[in-house]
């Protein structure tokens, strides 16, 4: 059963993580392309039209392939997570049904309209793209609402035999504090990722000495979005860290590998956790009280240590800790890169700063890595619970042959790699052929 549990979790992690590589770019590009379409309608400036056409082509590729990658997830609830589906069905089904009826049909219908409407119907074309943007962003609300219950169950009643949860308050489900923390954090992360993809592609064009106004204006917009979101994310993250420490103390403690309960807990700049000993093997350059401040809002605040919690309710500390550190370190890098880009753009030195342009070109994958690391913190940090405090992960899996799960992992991974290669090829072809965008 242990092997089956790990394989089932690995399969779901692969499908969700791969799908999530496409989602944030869809969220961000939808809004930006809608803005460009509207700007062209109002000004009739051809640069806006060319921007909408170019970034719109990338959006079409990402949207179409991302849609395909999401289909496998729904099947897994029945094939690999039957007991979980039975336990959670009454709660989980409602937001997912609303997501399909309200968001998926909205974005799907208007996506088609946006593609086929010509420039003679520019007002309707711009409106259609705004509806696509609205649909994609509403979709994230309902998905996170479903996930929010798994993280912080509210508005439910547990049957006397403990076999199922029944939703009793849909409004409580929708206003769950966890949902709104994660929704804002997810959307800001998506907009930051989109901005860095645009910056990286523009940097590639500038290195090729393509001085098109399309990329100059795109860079100018994207660098501001990158800076604003890169600054807002750690501010929001500070609030999230305090909140999650209250509702999931083990996750909060694991994020900074805090083993012993204490007040004025320091944060170490160099730290290596060792779960086998229940301590940190290396602790260097501690800043007094900083961990307490980050997780309680007070430099003298008390944090419950992992060693004072039930051993069977502690998540994999190393995975949570290192993913959290990776995400935060990349976050500070994003701020520095955005500041440098804004300075170079304002001073007119950008187009000759080859070192910075190469850095931004190679930084395109970093926001994807950061967003997956953040997702790992949220989901792995909830372990061993699949529904926090109500159902453990080991109780949510279907009893299926291990060999079948392993085979499906191999097949799904292979299929997803083909999709990724197709996405990379199509977007690369679009970017390389953009020299004649004017």
Tab-separated table of C-alpha atoms in Angstrom, residues 19 33 69 159 164 206 223 226 237 249 275 304 319-320 350 409 421:
chain	number	residue	atom	x	y	z
A	19	UNK	CA	-0.901	21.369	-16.385
A	33	UNK	CA	-3.923	40.706	-25.048
A	69	UNK	CA	-3.180	18.702	-20.299
A	159	UNK	CA	-21.554	12.034	8.598
A	164	UNK	CA	-18.392	11.501	3.897
A	206	UNK	CA	16.851	43.023	-28.736
A	223	UNK	CA	8.863	45.399	-16.668
A	226	UNK	CA	7.147	42.373	-13.122
A	237	UNK	CA	3.450	35.892	1.423
A	249	UNK	CA	1.106	24.643	12.361
A	275	UNK	CA	14.478	14.985	9.746
A	304	UNK	CA	5.224	25.566	18.031
A	319	UNK	CA	10.811	18.914	0.708
A	320	UNK	CA	8.726	21.711	2.218
A	350	UNK	CA	18.639	48.611	-22.324
A	409	UNK	CA	2.817	7.278	-15.104
A	421	UNK	CA	7.934	19.659	-27.164
